[in-house]
Tab-separated table of C-alpha atoms in Angstrom:
chain	number	residue	atom	x	y	z
A	5	MET	CA	-15.961	-9.188	-0.051
A	6	ARG	CA	-13.456	-8.490	2.618
A	7	VAL	CA	-9.984	-6.997	1.808
A	8	VAL	CA	-7.200	-6.810	4.250
A	9	SER	CA	-4.009	-4.639	3.847
A	10	TRP	CA	-0.796	-5.169	5.991
A	11	ASN	CA	2.744	-3.846	5.639
A	12	VAL	CA	4.654	-6.873	6.831
A	13	ASN	CA	8.125	-5.431	6.730
A	14	GLY	CA	9.520	-8.592	5.477
A	15	LEU	CA	7.316	-11.511	4.351
A	16	ARG	CA	9.974	-14.100	5.059
A	17	ALA	CA	10.146	-12.713	8.638
A	18	VAL	CA	6.396	-12.905	9.320
A	19	LEU	CA	6.216	-16.409	7.865
A	20	LYS	CA	8.411	-17.418	10.816
A	21	LYS	CA	6.127	-15.626	13.194
A	22	GLY	CA	2.694	-17.158	12.688
A	23	PHE	CA	1.601	-15.526	9.317
A	24	LEU	CA	0.140	-18.712	8.030
A	25	ASP	CA	-1.765	-19.405	11.250
A	26	TRP	CA	-3.329	-15.824	10.927
A	27	LEU	CA	-4.084	-16.347	7.264
A	28	GLY	CA	-5.880	-19.516	7.947
A	29	SER	CA	-7.924	-18.148	10.739
A	30	ASP	CA	-8.897	-14.890	9.092
A	31	SER	CA	-11.824	-14.560	6.690
A	32	ALA	CA	-10.323	-12.124	4.190
A	33	ASP	CA	-11.057	-12.702	0.522
A	34	VAL	CA	-8.034	-10.683	-0.602
A	35	VAL	CA	-4.922	-9.877	1.465
A	36	CYS	CA	-2.602	-7.056	0.112
A	37	LEU	CA	0.837	-7.129	1.607
A	38	GLN	CA	3.443	-4.393	1.422
A	39	GLU	CA	7.228	-4.253	1.888
A	40	ILE	CA	7.646	-7.961	1.261
A	41	LYS	CA	11.393	-7.516	0.729
A	42	ALA	CA	11.691	-10.745	-1.396
A	43	LEU	CA	11.533	-12.305	-4.751
A	44	GLU	CA	8.912	-14.937	-5.183
A	45	GLU	CA	11.771	-17.580	-5.433
A	46	GLN	CA	13.112	-16.428	-2.278
A	47	ILE	CA	9.941	-17.572	-0.420
A	48	PRO	CA	10.304	-21.169	0.766
A	49	THR	CA	8.358	-23.629	-1.302
A	50	LYS	CA	6.676	-25.178	1.718
A	51	ASP	CA	5.192	-21.634	2.504
A	52	LEU	CA	4.044	-21.105	-0.914
A	53	GLU	CA	2.363	-24.453	-0.982
A	54	ALA	CA	0.874	-23.665	2.433
A	55	ILE	CA	-0.664	-20.403	1.067
A	56	ALA	CA	-2.062	-22.381	-1.903
A	57	ALA	CA	-3.508	-24.991	0.519
A	58	LEU	CA	-5.372	-22.237	2.359
A	59	GLY	CA	-7.060	-21.487	-0.928
A	60	TYR	CA	-5.175	-18.382	-2.014
A	61	THR	CA	-3.703	-17.397	-5.402
A	62	ALA	CA	-0.493	-15.478	-4.744
A	63	ASP	CA	0.723	-12.760	-7.071
A	64	PHE	CA	4.074	-11.107	-6.390
A	65	HIS	CA	5.627	-7.797	-7.668
A	66	PRO	CA	9.008	-7.450	-5.944
A	67	ALA	CA	11.441	-4.524	-6.361
A	68	GLU	CA	14.318	-4.885	-8.770
A	69	ARG	CA	16.686	-4.411	-5.802
A	70	LYS	CA	16.822	-7.425	-3.515
A	71	GLY	CA	15.672	-7.176	0.003
A	72	TYR	CA	13.710	-3.872	-0.683
A	73	SER	CA	10.125	-2.852	-1.010
A	74	GLY	CA	7.817	-5.128	-3.056
A	75	VAL	CA	4.154	-6.001	-2.780
A	76	ALA	CA	2.120	-9.143	-2.988
A	77	THR	CA	-1.680	-9.836	-3.267
A	78	LEU	CA	-3.301	-13.071	-2.082
A	79	SER	CA	-6.806	-13.842	-3.481
A	80	ARG	CA	-9.172	-16.620	-2.683
A	81	GLN	CA	-10.707	-16.338	-6.156
A	82	LYS	CA	-8.043	-15.975	-8.931
A	83	PRO	CA	-7.968	-12.467	-10.271
A	84	LEU	CA	-9.244	-12.048	-13.836
A	85	PHE	CA	-6.206	-9.978	-14.730
A	86	VAL	CA	-2.937	-8.919	-13.040
A	87	THR	CA	-0.819	-6.045	-13.811
A	88	LYS	CA	2.504	-5.758	-12.151
A	89	GLY	CA	4.047	-2.379	-11.805
A	90	VAL	CA	3.627	1.074	-13.293
A	91	ALA	CA	6.173	3.369	-14.999
A	92	PHE	CA	6.486	5.817	-12.303
A	93	GLU	CA	7.423	3.444	-9.573
A	94	ARG	CA	11.021	3.317	-10.970
A	95	GLY	CA	11.351	-0.406	-10.672
A	96	GLU	CA	10.713	-0.264	-6.853
A	97	GLY	CA	8.060	-2.877	-6.886
A	98	ARG	CA	5.203	-0.604	-5.521
A	99	VAL	CA	2.048	-1.227	-7.422
A	100	LEU	CA	0.210	-4.488	-8.027
A	101	ILE	CA	-3.144	-4.286	-9.880
A	102	THR	CA	-5.686	-7.031	-9.784
A	103	GLU	CA	-9.091	-7.250	-11.546
A	104	HIS	CA	-11.830	-8.944	-9.507
A	105	GLY	CA	-14.829	-8.667	-11.685
A	106	GLY	CA	-16.902	-6.216	-9.756
A	107	PHE	CA	-13.777	-3.989	-8.961
A	108	THR	CA	-10.167	-3.182	-9.570
A	109	LEU	CA	-7.711	-3.390	-6.695
A	110	TYR	CA	-4.573	-1.310	-6.372
A	111	ASN	CA	-2.170	-2.623	-3.886
A	112	VAL	CA	0.285	0.091	-3.328
A	113	TYR	CA	3.427	0.679	-1.219
A	114	PHE	CA	3.765	4.468	-1.408
A	115	PRO	CA	7.275	5.849	-1.118
A	116	ASN	CA	8.764	7.132	2.156
A	117	GLY	CA	10.185	10.651	2.082
A	118	ARG	CA	13.335	9.464	3.812
A	119	GLN	CA	14.252	11.460	6.811
A	120	THR	CA	17.909	12.386	7.325
A	121	PRO	CA	19.708	14.145	10.264
A	122	ASP	CA	19.345	17.313	8.232
A	123	GLY	CA	15.680	16.874	7.582
A	124	PRO	CA	13.627	15.059	4.675
A	125	ASP	CA	15.619	14.036	1.682
A	126	PRO	CA	14.669	16.616	-1.013
A	127	GLU	CA	15.148	14.274	-3.829
A	128	ARG	CA	13.257	11.329	-2.220
A	129	LEU	CA	10.476	13.692	-1.023
A	130	ALA	CA	10.008	14.955	-4.623
A	131	PHE	CA	9.686	11.404	-5.883
A	132	LYS	CA	7.082	10.622	-3.160
A	133	LEU	CA	4.921	13.642	-4.098
A	134	GLU	CA	5.294	12.830	-7.874
A	135	PHE	CA	4.180	9.365	-7.003
A	136	TYR	CA	1.086	10.545	-5.094
A	137	ALA	CA	0.183	12.705	-8.019
A	138	ALA	CA	0.778	10.130	-10.741
A	139	MET	CA	-1.131	7.558	-8.836
A	140	LEU	CA	-4.105	9.884	-8.372
A	141	GLU	CA	-4.159	10.620	-12.047
A	142	THR	CA	-4.040	6.887	-12.914
A	143	VAL	CA	-6.802	5.895	-10.636
A	144	GLU	CA	-8.899	8.744	-11.683
A	145	GLU	CA	-8.685	7.582	-15.343
A	146	GLU	CA	-9.809	4.197	-14.144
A	147	ARG	CA	-12.756	5.717	-12.348
A	148	ALA	CA	-13.668	7.879	-15.398
A	149	ALA	CA	-13.750	4.738	-17.484
A	150	GLY	CA	-16.558	3.485	-15.193
A	151	LYS	CA	-14.565	1.107	-12.977
A	152	ASN	CA	-15.079	0.511	-9.388
A	153	VAL	CA	-11.675	1.070	-7.827
A	154	ILE	CA	-10.058	0.322	-4.495
A	155	VAL	CA	-6.832	1.785	-3.519
A	156	THR	CA	-5.176	0.086	-0.494
A	157	GLY	CA	-1.613	-0.200	0.973
A	158	ASP	CA	0.803	1.621	2.957
A	159	TRP	CA	0.400	5.364	2.243
A	160	ASN	CA	3.462	6.329	4.315
A	161	THR	CA	1.721	9.631	5.329
A	162	ALA	CA	-0.365	10.455	8.514
A	163	TYR	CA	-3.122	12.664	7.308
A	164	CYS	CA	-4.578	14.030	10.517
A	165	GLU	CA	-3.258	14.861	13.889
A	166	VAL	CA	-5.316	12.045	15.304
A	167	ASP	CA	-3.322	9.711	13.230
A	168	LEU	CA	-0.096	9.803	15.190
A	169	ALA	CA	0.976	10.104	18.869
A	170	ARG	CA	2.945	13.425	18.647
A	171	PRO	CA	1.691	15.641	15.760
A	172	LYS	CA	3.339	18.856	16.931
A	173	GLU	CA	6.803	17.195	17.161
A	174	ASN	CA	6.452	15.521	13.715
A	175	ARG	CA	5.478	18.495	11.582
A	176	ALA	CA	8.952	18.877	10.105
A	177	VAL	CA	9.348	15.029	9.736
A	178	THR	CA	8.580	13.254	6.595
A	179	GLY	CA	5.308	11.283	6.832
A	180	PHE	CA	3.528	14.390	8.418
A	181	LEU	CA	4.805	17.279	6.260
A	182	ALA	CA	2.257	19.813	5.118
A	183	GLU	CA	3.075	19.119	1.430
A	184	GLU	CA	2.656	15.277	1.965
A	185	ARG	CA	-0.728	15.751	3.755
A	186	GLU	CA	-1.854	18.019	1.084
A	187	ALA	CA	-0.950	15.424	-1.522
A	188	LEU	CA	-2.978	12.810	0.260
A	189	GLY	CA	-5.747	15.324	0.837
A	190	ALA	CA	-6.167	15.688	-3.008
A	191	TYR	CA	-7.541	12.210	-3.087
A	192	MET	CA	-10.212	13.081	-0.653
A	193	GLU	CA	-10.886	16.332	-2.579
A	194	ALA	CA	-11.385	14.292	-5.758
A	195	GLY	CA	-14.060	12.279	-4.149
A	196	TRP	CA	-12.126	9.176	-2.795
A	197	VAL	CA	-13.444	7.808	0.422
A	198	ASP	CA	-11.213	6.834	3.311
A	199	SER	CA	-12.846	3.586	4.448
A	200	PHE	CA	-11.233	3.574	7.902
A	201	ARG	CA	-12.663	7.025	8.681
A	202	ARG	CA	-16.020	6.080	7.109
A	203	PHE	CA	-16.259	2.912	9.348
A	204	LYS	CA	-15.153	4.885	12.374
A	205	GLN	CA	-17.598	7.800	11.525
A	206	ALA	CA	-14.800	10.373	11.708
A	207	SER	CA	-14.265	13.359	9.452
A	208	ALA	CA	-11.724	12.804	6.757
A	209	TYR	CA	-10.359	16.310	7.620
A	210	GLU	CA	-10.222	16.041	11.305
A	211	GLY	CA	-7.044	17.631	12.667
A	212	LEU	CA	-5.979	19.498	9.594
């Protein structure tokens, strides 16, 4: 089973730039998209039909606000169950949950802390940290119930210095704040595995 995650920054935009060619040539069983910025009815019918013709079932969870956020999951085998949204996402279209028999998949677009000329937006940063904590509690409950769980998506935080080009210059910038990295680190401390670091054989705590 191969799962791919991609923040497309506008699904309609990437559909005009070869997304379907890539989808047809890739071997992914499940494709998780974040920041789709569109309602399902805003996606051209011909593109939805092309996705289906490539063998994918498409599930969408857009934000209530048009042109903002939103996630979509494309699955070669239709999910057994689909859950769109969680209470703590505030209608921003950030969490799409699909059941695939052997595992439960969370496609998540974690909030951005929102940087302003005066620094991180305190209200938005608080929401981001609350979201991290609530999501961890949610998936921990799933794991405690005996489920195999995958959490994928755009985490909007660089965890280690090696994860960005200029770590020293970004320590006061949202996306690399100490409290954001600590919130992400809570997942590792709880026993969750960063698959990228596992595949690259790098320490999950490198650069902290």
